[in-house]
Amino acid sequence: MSERTPYQAEQRRDLVVGLVLLVLGIVWTGIVLATIPPGNYGIGPRAFPLWLGVGLVALSAILAGGAWLRRNGDGEDPGDSGLAGMGWPVFRMVVLVCLILAAYGFLMQRAGFLLATALTVAFSLWVVLGERRPFLVAGMAIGMSVGVWLVFGQLLGAYLPRGTWLPF
Amino acid sequence: MDLLLSAASASFTPVTVAAILLGSIFGVIFGSIPGLTFTVAMALAVPLTFSLDQGAAIGLMLGTYIGGMTGGSVSSILLGVPGTPSAAATVLDGYPLAKKGQASLALGMAVAASAFGGIISLIVMVVSVDLVASLAMNFGPAETFALLIFGLSTICGLSEGSLVRGFIAGILGLMVMTVGVDAMDGVRRMTFGTVTLQQGINLLVAMLALFAVPHIIDAFVRHFQEERTTKQVKAVGVELPRLRDLGRNFWLMVRCSLMGTGIGAIPGTGGPVAAFLAYAHARKTSKNPQEFGKGSVEGVVAPESANNAVTGGAMIPLLSLGIPGDPGTALLLSALLIHGLVPGPMLFIESPDAIYGIYIAIILAYLFVFAFQVAGIRFFVQLLKVPPHVLAVAIVIMCGFGAYSVRNSVFDIYTVAILGAGAYGLMRVRIPLTPIILGVVLGPAIERDFRTAMILSDGDLSVFFSSAPAILFMGLTILIVGTQVGRSLISSFSPKTPGIGRNAPVSSEK
């Protein structure tokens, strides 16, 4: 069995993307029909979300259908997406970035803005990115916390959470 | 005149001037660092504006926009890597000039041409924006809906090669903005019984997710997968061009500035298109076309005056009609909306002083960007040496805190994380993000005006074809979408599609 060309690999990927979006569109449309009332007068609150769901179903069917028809065809190499890496390491990094952001939000409420920021920066640099220059990590952690505190908290008067874990 | 004086007195307050200066510096720095485009800078700048008054807030955003568009030339010339897509054409001759030891001259010409292009486009903008707005003054919901749909049709130009993917992206953006309590009927939509989702997805939260988070993830991934090299940046200054040099390129700068303004005014085109067209024009009309690609000054002047002129051009549909033509103006629109200014014809009646304030802020921003690049380039090129992963961590904090500060809600940080991961996934499968932005920005107004028009006409769809402006915009929309769909169908059914690879390296032939 011959190996897939980049063009054929792209068609396979489009097929998967189209099918995933098709399912999303069907689920969205179902939820819209089940939960949003049609409204009493004129075009109600249901109309737009419903049309969007139907539109997504139609367009993703076109994407998937086109990719299915071209799956064994020949065409130009689509080139890369401009983004780095592939596979598991990328997926791991997506999850890690999400977790870092979520943990930052969680910590901000509990430990307060300054500590949460310092911990998030230090964790991201030291643990996630493997940065081993202690002065850089400490400088960034303290610099970012104090810098944002100064600019947002003191200069612009924005609210910075104090947290509930520490008594001060 | 009174309005101008009143706007001037509001614009020349220390806070507003400082905000424009800060934005200009912020934009130049972000624009000059490859990968950190000005759109990321603008998304991160919006939370900074929350505590500022309207004039200072808009000044900060405009400074960031203009600084970012200008700053891209620095790394194009010094590193051969464009800081922003708009500066890609500048690489072609700017980098060869730097390799010949004329980096200072190239930077000086780029700075002068950028300022020139910006000012020319500002003049065109001031003249035309009022005219366009006065024409649009009597628009009702049907005409406004037609106009917004026309604005949304720019998705065709922003689809990055695949119309279906572009439309899917636009629909996803529109979907995001239907979440929450419906503004007209007060009905909860797609909230799944939760209280937090009732407030909907905030525009800025969506912007941070779409612009900043994919950049963070990509920088983290690259940190592990690419060879880590420290960028070598020599000590460099800006050598301002002599009057004779400027005079020699004067008409080229005028032509390219007008070209950039015109292209910028067409939604969905933007800086890269203007810069490459101007570059091609300069080479075609040059007495020494053979010098292009080897270090021609004209090859720097043309794209730089054109890509900066795009800023003024893009402001025309934004201010007069409320249509953002590129991600930068979409972010600007979101900032204007957050601060209570609704761009469009009514803005000229309700807040004419704000319009003049915007003009003044643009002039000041260009002056600051010019001064900063001339005086401060020795210092800020050192920022090009900062490792990308360190900058990415700084953006994590700005992004997280920026999202939190919108409504002092941790839920918004979680939303940024989830939507951002989704945005990165979409980028990987080549679903373009810019149409999502358009959907997010224009979605609520499109739905509101459509429903209002339908109520007023008792459900008669012909209301969208009952007046000259509505017919014009609906016709243009049908024409644009029809042409693009037709072209897409023809290319799909042709046996083998020759074309330009979407990520083909930039060369002088493109």
XYZ file of C-alpha atoms in Angstrom:
678
model
C 0.000 0.000 0.000
C 1.479 3.309 -1.053
C 2.038 6.097 1.435
C -0.376 9.028 1.461
C 0.725 12.234 -0.213
C 0.496 15.469 1.844
C -2.562 16.383 -0.233
C -4.302 13.113 0.609
C -3.354 13.477 4.286
C -4.949 16.933 4.233
C -8.140 15.481 2.741
C -8.266 12.842 5.497
C -7.853 15.507 8.120
C -10.574 17.642 6.507
C -12.839 14.602 6.552
C -12.325 14.162 10.303
C -12.715 17.896 10.968
C -15.863 18.010 8.838
C -17.386 15.045 10.683
C -16.552 16.489 14.121
C -18.096 19.825 13.156
C -21.096 18.010 11.673
C -21.722 16.299 15.007
C -21.240 19.643 16.797
C -23.753 21.280 14.459
C -26.333 18.516 14.980
C -25.903 18.603 18.767
C -26.126 22.421 18.773
C -29.289 22.355 16.649
C -30.840 19.714 18.890
C -30.110 21.719 22.037
C -31.494 24.882 20.418
C -34.741 23.122 19.489
C -35.035 21.556 22.940
C -34.189 24.562 25.113
C -34.931 27.839 23.340
C -38.569 28.867 22.799
C -39.479 30.058 19.297
C -40.821 33.390 20.572
C -44.240 34.923 20.336
C -43.798 37.643 17.756
C -41.719 37.955 14.611
C -38.290 36.362 14.514
C -37.797 35.034 18.033
C -34.732 34.174 20.100
C -34.543 30.671 18.630
C -34.172 31.681 14.993
C -30.563 32.805 14.838
C -28.998 29.996 16.856
C -31.107 27.535 14.851
C -30.018 28.926 11.478
C -26.409 28.932 12.633
C -26.672 25.297 13.689
C -28.211 24.334 10.353
C -25.551 26.387 8.544
C -22.779 24.602 10.421
C -24.296 21.220 9.598
C -24.504 22.113 5.898
C -20.998 23.587 5.648
C -19.319 20.811 7.592
C -21.125 18.274 5.392
C -19.691 20.074 2.357
C -16.200 20.051 3.929
C -16.410 16.376 4.822
C -18.061 15.410 1.526
C -15.485 17.270 -0.560
C -12.644 15.704 1.404
C -14.195 12.240 0.972
C -14.436 12.680 -2.791
C -10.839 13.922 -3.022
C -9.363 11.490 -0.510
C -7.462 9.493 -3.106
C -6.928 12.364 -5.519
C -3.831 14.252 -6.391
C -3.157 17.897 -5.748
C -0.764 20.461 -4.497
C 1.044 20.037 -1.174
C -0.935 22.303 1.158
C 2.177 23.176 3.182
C 2.261 23.293 6.950
C -0.139 25.265 9.121
C 2.566 27.661 10.268
C 2.408 26.179 13.763
C 5.160 24.159 15.385
C 5.138 20.428 16.119
C 2.686 17.565 15.787
C 1.078 14.860 17.873
C 1.223 14.090 21.573
C 3.766 16.777 22.683
C 1.545 19.458 21.164
C -1.597 18.047 22.764
C 0.225 17.886 26.112
C 1.215 21.536 25.773
C -2.343 22.603 24.908
C -3.591 20.860 28.049
C -0.765 22.345 30.139
C -1.432 25.906 28.987
C -5.144 25.463 29.750
C -4.313 24.085 33.185
C -1.855 26.900 33.898
C -4.472 29.516 33.040
C -7.161 27.729 35.048
C -4.822 27.264 38.021
C -3.857 30.936 37.823
C -7.510 31.909 38.066
C -8.117 29.480 40.923
C -5.028 30.621 42.838
C -5.809 34.295 42.310
C -9.000 33.929 44.324
C -7.361 31.880 47.072
C -3.770 33.097 47.401
C -4.255 36.625 46.108
C -2.944 38.263 42.990
C 0.736 38.714 43.945
C 1.384 35.182 45.155
C -0.689 33.596 42.393
C 1.204 35.506 39.711
C 4.629 34.689 41.167
C 3.751 31.008 41.545
C 2.288 30.775 38.033
C 5.328 32.391 36.417
C 7.790 30.273 38.426
C 5.860 27.050 37.736
C 5.534 27.793 34.013
C 9.211 28.606 33.585
C 10.782 26.058 35.927
C 8.473 23.047 35.686
C 6.727 23.356 32.323
C 9.446 24.960 30.209
C 12.455 23.505 32.022
C 14.149 26.871 32.501
C 17.069 26.341 34.885
C 18.434 29.863 35.348
C 17.324 30.675 38.902
C 17.867 34.411 38.582
C 15.776 34.556 35.432
C 12.940 32.545 37.005
C 12.993 34.523 40.247
C 13.367 37.827 38.412
C 10.447 37.063 36.115
C 8.250 35.808 38.967
C 8.877 38.827 41.160
C 9.095 41.293 38.260
C 5.790 40.245 36.689
C 3.928 40.199 40.021
C 5.203 43.565 41.170
C 5.079 45.088 37.676
C 1.439 44.181 37.042
C 0.546 45.125 40.634
C 2.144 48.534 40.137
C 0.653 49.253 36.715
C -2.830 47.788 37.161
C -3.306 48.029 40.916
C -1.556 51.241 41.829
C -1.392 53.304 38.639
C -4.695 52.330 36.996
C -6.585 51.509 40.176
C -7.815 48.105 38.970
C -9.147 45.631 41.516
C -6.614 42.935 42.396
C -7.925 39.972 44.384
C -6.362 39.578 47.828
C -7.269 35.923 48.291
C -8.678 34.051 51.241
C -5.756 31.853 52.264
C -3.531 34.547 53.698
C -4.663 36.886 56.484
C -2.978 39.986 54.978
C -13.985 74.577 15.092
C -15.457 74.451 18.590
C -15.578 70.689 18.348
C -11.954 70.549 17.261
C -10.897 72.765 20.151
C -12.935 70.732 22.583
C -11.427 67.501 21.247
C -7.946 69.024 21.397
C -8.401 70.068 24.999
C -9.558 66.536 25.827
C -6.742 64.913 23.867
C -3.893 66.980 25.231
C -4.415 66.043 28.848
C -1.333 64.439 30.409
C -3.146 61.102 30.873
C -4.304 60.913 27.247
C -0.906 61.911 25.848
C 0.793 59.396 28.152
C -1.676 56.705 27.064
C -0.980 57.346 23.373
C 2.771 57.316 24.059
C 2.536 54.102 26.064
C 0.400 52.469 23.375
C 2.821 53.552 20.644
C 5.804 52.082 22.490
C 3.885 48.917 23.380
C 2.799 48.506 19.754
C 6.266 49.131 18.288
C 7.822 46.596 20.659
C 5.201 43.920 19.987
C 5.235 44.657 16.272
C 8.999 44.340 16.101
C 9.212 40.948 17.819
C 8.485 38.192 15.294
C 5.483 36.149 16.311
C 4.174 38.772 18.716
C 1.933 40.584 16.269
C 0.215 43.879 17.033
C -3.091 42.039 17.335
C -1.743 40.235 20.420
C -0.586 43.630 21.729
C -4.014 45.147 21.103
C -5.831 42.250 22.778
C -3.583 42.643 25.830
C -3.925 46.441 25.802
C -7.725 46.442 26.110
C -7.735 45.534 29.850
C -5.306 48.399 30.434
C -7.965 50.801 29.183
C -10.647 49.837 31.724
C -9.519 52.368 34.292
C -8.896 55.136 31.760
C -11.360 57.701 30.527
C -12.704 57.381 27.000
C -10.136 59.601 25.248
C -7.119 58.026 26.936
C -8.491 54.519 26.354
C -8.996 55.067 22.635
C -5.598 56.803 22.445
C -3.909 53.791 24.007
C -5.553 51.432 21.514
C -4.787 53.635 18.499
C -1.171 54.048 19.641
C -0.842 50.279 19.919
C -2.429 49.751 16.493
C -0.227 52.293 14.735
C 2.929 51.378 16.658
C 2.374 47.712 15.869
C 1.905 48.341 12.152
C 5.110 50.391 12.074
C 7.277 48.241 14.351
C 7.185 45.203 12.075
C 9.847 46.709 9.831
C 12.531 46.602 12.555
C 12.962 42.840 12.650
C 12.336 42.652 8.891
C 15.396 44.804 8.323
C 17.639 43.627 11.154
C 16.802 39.906 11.294
C 15.231 39.173 7.924
C 12.120 37.978 9.767
C 8.981 40.118 9.510
C 7.652 41.274 12.873
C 4.142 41.389 11.412
C 2.711 39.933 8.180
C 2.404 43.493 6.857
C 6.175 43.883 7.027
C 6.922 40.724 5.024
C 7.540 42.701 1.828
C 10.049 44.925 3.645
C 12.290 41.913 4.213
C 12.966 41.605 0.492
C 15.142 44.698 0.301
C 15.453 45.813 3.929
C 17.439 42.764 4.988
C 19.834 42.884 2.012
C 20.435 46.553 2.856
C 21.263 45.562 6.444
C 23.625 42.852 5.199
C 25.370 45.507 3.121
C 25.930 47.483 6.342
C 23.153 49.993 5.604
C 20.727 48.912 8.332
C 20.541 52.423 9.789
C 19.636 53.909 6.419
C 17.025 51.191 5.805
C 15.484 51.769 9.224
C 15.512 55.527 8.673
C 13.794 55.220 5.296
C 11.278 52.770 6.767
C 10.472 55.131 9.642
C 10.112 58.142 7.345
C 8.021 56.250 4.777
C 5.799 54.808 7.517
C 5.093 58.233 8.990
C 4.495 59.669 5.513
C 2.087 56.874 4.573
C 0.250 57.245 7.856
C -0.227 60.984 7.504
C -1.365 60.752 3.863
C -3.901 58.087 4.796
C -5.071 60.209 7.708
C -5.780 63.125 5.353
C -7.737 60.858 2.996
C -9.561 59.398 5.975
C -10.576 62.781 7.400
C -11.923 63.870 4.022
C -13.830 60.693 3.200
C -15.013 59.341 6.529
C -17.417 62.248 7.098
C -18.798 61.892 3.577
C -19.416 58.154 3.911
C -20.984 58.635 7.330
C -23.310 61.378 6.110
C -24.496 59.068 3.330
C -25.185 56.369 5.922
C -26.952 58.737 8.308
C -30.512 57.740 7.386
C -30.017 54.007 7.610
C -32.727 52.058 9.390
C -32.443 48.494 10.740
C -32.861 46.945 7.271
C -30.106 49.052 5.727
C -27.858 48.522 8.737
C -28.436 44.770 8.526
C -27.555 44.824 4.819
C -24.432 46.821 5.630
C -23.383 44.431 8.387
C -23.965 41.420 6.155
C -21.780 43.144 3.570
C -19.154 43.563 6.309
C -19.477 39.891 7.158
C -18.988 38.993 3.492
C -15.370 40.117 3.883
C -14.947 36.624 5.333
C -14.442 35.671 1.687
C -11.257 37.715 1.644
C -10.111 36.496 5.028
C -10.637 32.784 4.435
C -6.972 32.028 3.711
C -7.631 29.849 0.711
C -10.756 27.881 1.635
C -14.151 29.508 1.456
C -15.930 26.669 3.272
C -13.493 26.861 6.178
C -13.914 30.652 6.252
C -17.712 30.368 6.412
C -17.473 27.689 9.104
C -15.210 30.024 11.091
C -17.673 32.902 10.686
C -20.558 30.708 11.888
C -18.542 29.546 14.910
C -17.912 33.203 15.817
C -21.606 34.031 15.462
C -22.500 30.980 17.573
C -20.233 32.061 20.424
C -22.025 35.370 20.676
C -25.505 33.833 20.914
C -24.618 32.287 24.281
C -26.245 34.102 27.216
C -29.462 35.987 27.793
C -31.069 37.197 24.561
C -31.015 41.002 24.608
C -34.440 41.411 22.942
C -36.596 38.779 24.656
C -34.612 38.046 27.800
C -34.589 34.336 26.996
C -31.620 32.225 28.133
C -29.804 30.644 25.211
C -27.252 27.823 25.402
C -26.614 28.470 29.086
C -27.204 24.840 30.164
C -28.920 26.010 33.324
C -25.824 27.759 34.675
C -25.817 31.270 36.052
C -22.285 32.079 34.854
C -23.131 31.505 31.188
C -26.114 33.853 31.395
C -23.788 36.837 31.158
C -22.600 35.472 27.819
C -19.101 35.353 26.387
C -17.494 38.745 26.732
C -16.059 40.205 23.539
C -12.632 40.883 25.064
C -12.480 37.424 26.608
C -13.113 35.955 23.159
C -10.430 38.217 21.658
C -7.824 37.201 24.246
C -8.644 33.557 23.647
C -8.410 33.861 19.886
C -5.291 36.013 19.653
C -3.153 35.436 22.736
C -3.653 31.801 23.772
C -2.695 30.194 20.415
C 0.450 32.324 20.476
C 1.311 31.099 23.991
C 0.783 27.449 23.073
C 2.830 27.775 19.899
C 5.702 29.479 21.764
C 5.691 26.729 24.406
C 5.715 23.999 21.742
C 8.499 25.689 19.781
C 10.565 25.957 22.959
C 10.865 22.178 23.024
C 10.933 21.419 19.337
C 13.209 23.983 17.780
C 16.860 24.735 18.079
C 17.324 27.465 20.637
C 19.451 30.236 19.254
C 20.000 33.699 20.577
C 19.218 36.281 17.964
C 22.244 38.315 17.049
C 21.296 41.965 16.934
C 24.071 44.451 16.448
C 24.045 47.909 17.990
C 22.128 50.005 15.503
C 20.610 53.452 15.173
C 18.265 55.178 12.772
C 19.862 57.315 10.090
C 17.217 59.756 8.962
C 17.157 60.108 5.186
C 18.350 63.350 3.645
C 15.782 65.606 2.017
C 17.308 64.736 -1.346
C 16.616 61.019 -0.739
C 13.081 61.752 0.366
C 12.518 64.024 -2.642
C 13.728 61.280 -4.976
C 11.136 58.880 -3.535
C 8.413 61.448 -2.883
C 6.026 60.471 -5.666
C 6.590 56.790 -5.042
C 5.611 57.345 -1.404
C 2.524 59.326 -2.464
C 1.416 56.633 -4.909
C 2.044 53.797 -2.480
C 0.342 55.673 0.365
C -2.769 56.227 -1.740
C -2.653 52.600 -2.844
C -2.380 51.472 0.794
C -5.235 53.747 1.855
C -7.479 52.419 -0.902
C -6.656 48.801 -0.148
C -7.083 49.396 3.579
C -10.560 50.804 2.989
C -11.656 47.518 1.385
C -12.595 45.213 4.248
C -10.796 41.898 4.231
C -7.628 42.950 2.439
C -5.176 44.561 4.850
C -1.495 45.360 5.201
C 0.208 42.350 3.571
C -1.754 42.768 0.326
C -1.033 46.507 0.231
C 2.670 46.049 0.958
C 3.243 43.417 -1.739
C 1.221 45.319 -4.332
C 3.178 48.483 -3.547
C 6.444 46.561 -3.771
C 5.440 45.163 -7.160
C 4.417 48.644 -8.296
C 7.732 50.140 -7.156
C 9.732 47.501 -9.014
C 7.636 47.941 -12.133
C 8.060 51.704 -12.198
C 11.663 51.838 -11.000
C 14.542 52.942 -13.199
C 16.620 50.181 -11.590
C 14.339 47.152 -11.259
C 17.374 44.863 -11.251
C 18.335 46.277 -7.840
C 15.158 44.947 -6.241
C 15.832 42.026 -3.931
C 19.463 43.087 -3.566
C 18.989 46.087 -1.284
C 16.972 48.756 -3.067
C 15.839 51.722 -0.975
C 12.681 51.947 -3.098
C 11.937 48.353 -2.068
C 11.755 49.517 1.555
C 9.978 52.820 0.961
C 7.115 51.369 -1.110
C 5.855 48.620 1.225
C 6.399 50.691 4.347
C 4.415 53.689 3.100
C 1.653 51.365 1.828
C 1.297 49.159 4.896
C 1.067 52.143 7.210
C -1.401 53.893 4.938
C -3.647 50.870 5.466
C -4.331 52.082 9.014
C -6.080 55.250 7.800
C -7.880 53.365 5.041
C -9.150 50.696 7.430
C -10.489 53.414 9.729
C -12.852 54.692 7.007
C -15.336 51.769 7.044
C -14.758 51.317 10.770
C -15.667 54.848 11.813
C -18.234 55.684 9.160
C -20.030 52.334 8.887
C -18.914 50.344 11.927
C -17.327 47.627 9.769
C -13.931 46.289 10.820
C -11.871 45.182 7.849
C -9.059 43.355 9.629
C -8.256 41.901 13.066
C -6.670 45.181 14.196
C -9.761 47.251 13.496
C -11.947 44.478 14.939
C -10.060 44.860 18.216
C -10.311 48.616 17.947
C -14.049 48.274 17.423
C -14.386 46.098 20.505
C -12.466 48.678 22.555
C -14.668 51.495 21.237
C -17.798 49.502 22.122
C -16.468 48.755 25.614
C -15.989 52.482 26.150
C -19.459 53.392 24.967
C -18.672 54.528 21.429
C -20.626 52.753 18.702
C -18.856 53.375 15.375
C -21.150 54.160 12.472
C -22.979 57.177 11.118
C -24.651 57.969 14.450
C -21.261 58.423 16.080
C -20.817 61.578 13.995
C -24.002 63.028 15.499
C -23.755 61.695 19.034
C -20.020 62.099 19.674
C -18.410 64.311 17.024
C -15.779 65.359 19.555
C -14.759 61.695 19.879
C -14.169 61.584 16.108
C -11.878 64.601 16.303
C -10.226 63.040 19.336
C -9.491 59.959 17.232
C -7.913 62.103 14.485
C -5.718 63.889 17.023
C -4.744 60.604 18.669
C -3.690 59.188 15.290
C -1.494 62.239 14.559
C 0.087 62.048 18.011
C 0.602 58.303 17.682
C 2.497 58.753 14.411
C 4.647 61.485 15.962
C 5.424 59.314 18.988
C 6.147 56.239 16.910
C 8.465 58.287 14.700
C 10.257 59.839 17.685
C 10.477 56.553 19.554
C 11.938 54.712 16.611
C 14.462 57.450 15.899
C 15.539 57.999 19.500
C 14.909 54.681 21.190
C 15.798 52.057 18.635
C 19.217 51.396 20.201
C 17.472 50.292 23.375
C 14.410 48.498 22.191
C 16.166 46.284 19.610
C 17.678 44.595 22.659
C 14.182 43.232 23.341
C 14.567 41.125 20.214
C 17.045 39.070 22.273
C 14.452 38.134 24.928
C 13.700 34.397 24.559
C 10.181 33.795 23.144
C 9.227 31.360 25.929
C 9.909 34.043 28.556
C 7.711 36.493 26.658
C 5.048 33.790 26.350
C 4.946 33.357 30.139
C 4.540 37.117 30.517
C 1.622 36.917 28.080
C 0.038 34.107 30.154
C -0.118 36.521 33.086
C -1.342 39.467 31.006
C -3.922 37.221 29.384
C -5.158 35.700 32.652
C -5.313 38.980 34.511
C -6.739 40.784 31.463
C -9.616 38.293 31.299
C -10.208 38.539 35.049
C -10.301 42.326 35.028
C -13.179 42.432 32.492
C -15.790 41.494 35.117
C -13.638 40.495 38.111
C -14.688 36.946 37.335
C -12.480 33.845 37.396
C -15.000 32.266 35.042
C -13.636 34.518 32.300
C -10.116 33.089 32.797
C -11.505 29.572 32.445
C -13.364 30.713 29.311
C -10.150 32.132 27.837
C -8.385 28.821 28.508
C -11.115 26.701 26.888
C -11.811 28.978 23.920
C -8.067 29.521 23.420
C -7.390 25.795 23.265
C -10.251 25.503 20.785
C -8.829 28.367 18.717
C -5.429 26.679 18.619
C -7.077 23.444 17.503
C -8.917 25.278 14.745
C -5.671 26.899 13.587
C -4.039 23.491 13.381
C -6.792 22.220 11.094
C -6.604 25.426 9.032
C -9.861 26.999 10.131
C -8.937 30.711 9.932
C -9.460 32.765 13.084
C -10.121 36.181 11.563
C -13.642 35.299 10.302
C -14.414 34.084 13.840
C -13.475 37.548 15.085
C -15.777 39.140 12.517
C -18.610 36.861 13.612
C -17.954 37.633 17.266
C -17.830 41.392 16.689
C -20.680 41.776 14.198
C -22.922 38.929 15.418
C -24.999 40.691 18.084
C -25.675 43.724 15.866
C -26.582 41.542 12.866
C -29.148 39.612 14.891
C -30.565 42.725 16.562
C -30.997 44.668 13.302
C -32.417 41.685 11.439
C -35.013 41.011 14.110
C -35.882 44.689 14.478
C -36.321 45.069 10.708
C -38.515 41.972 10.606
C -40.702 43.240 13.445
C -41.093 46.641 11.784
C -42.022 45.049 8.436
C -44.344 42.420 9.925
C -42.058 39.629 8.789
C -41.780 40.802 5.182
C -38.318 39.807 3.861
C -38.590 42.282 0.985
C -37.711 45.025 3.483
C -34.071 44.138 2.849
C -34.493 45.093 -0.801
C -36.796 48.082 -0.404
C -34.327 50.974 -0.365
C -31.337 51.932 -2.495
C -28.678 51.440 0.240
C -30.151 48.079 1.265
C -30.261 46.914 -2.371
C -26.704 48.177 -2.902
C -25.240 46.363 0.096
C -27.246 43.187 -0.398
C -26.284 43.239 -4.078
C -22.607 43.720 -3.245
C -22.792 40.906 -0.712
C -24.415 38.548 -3.220
C -21.839 39.598 -5.824
C -18.845 39.050 -3.554
C -20.050 35.770 -2.097
C -21.337 34.537 -5.476
C -18.059 35.347 -7.226
C -15.998 33.671 -4.546
C -18.235 30.602 -4.382
C -18.148 30.337 -8.176
C -14.367 30.624 -8.232
C -14.083 28.093 -5.448
C -16.359 25.633 -7.300
C -14.403 26.024 -10.535
C -11.099 25.374 -8.772
C -12.611 22.393 -6.930
C -13.792 20.715 -10.112
C -10.709 21.423 -12.180
C -8.622 18.207 -12.427
C -5.502 19.630 -10.864
C -5.319 22.948 -9.168
C -2.141 24.804 -9.700
C -1.677 27.628 -7.258
C 0.361 29.188 -4.630
C 0.963 27.130 -1.516
C -0.622 28.847 1.410
C 2.559 28.846 3.356
C 4.994 29.265 0.551
C 8.061 31.191 1.565
C 7.975 34.881 0.847
C 9.865 35.720 -2.274
C 10.051 38.678 -4.560
C 8.071 36.748 -7.138
C 4.954 36.576 -4.931
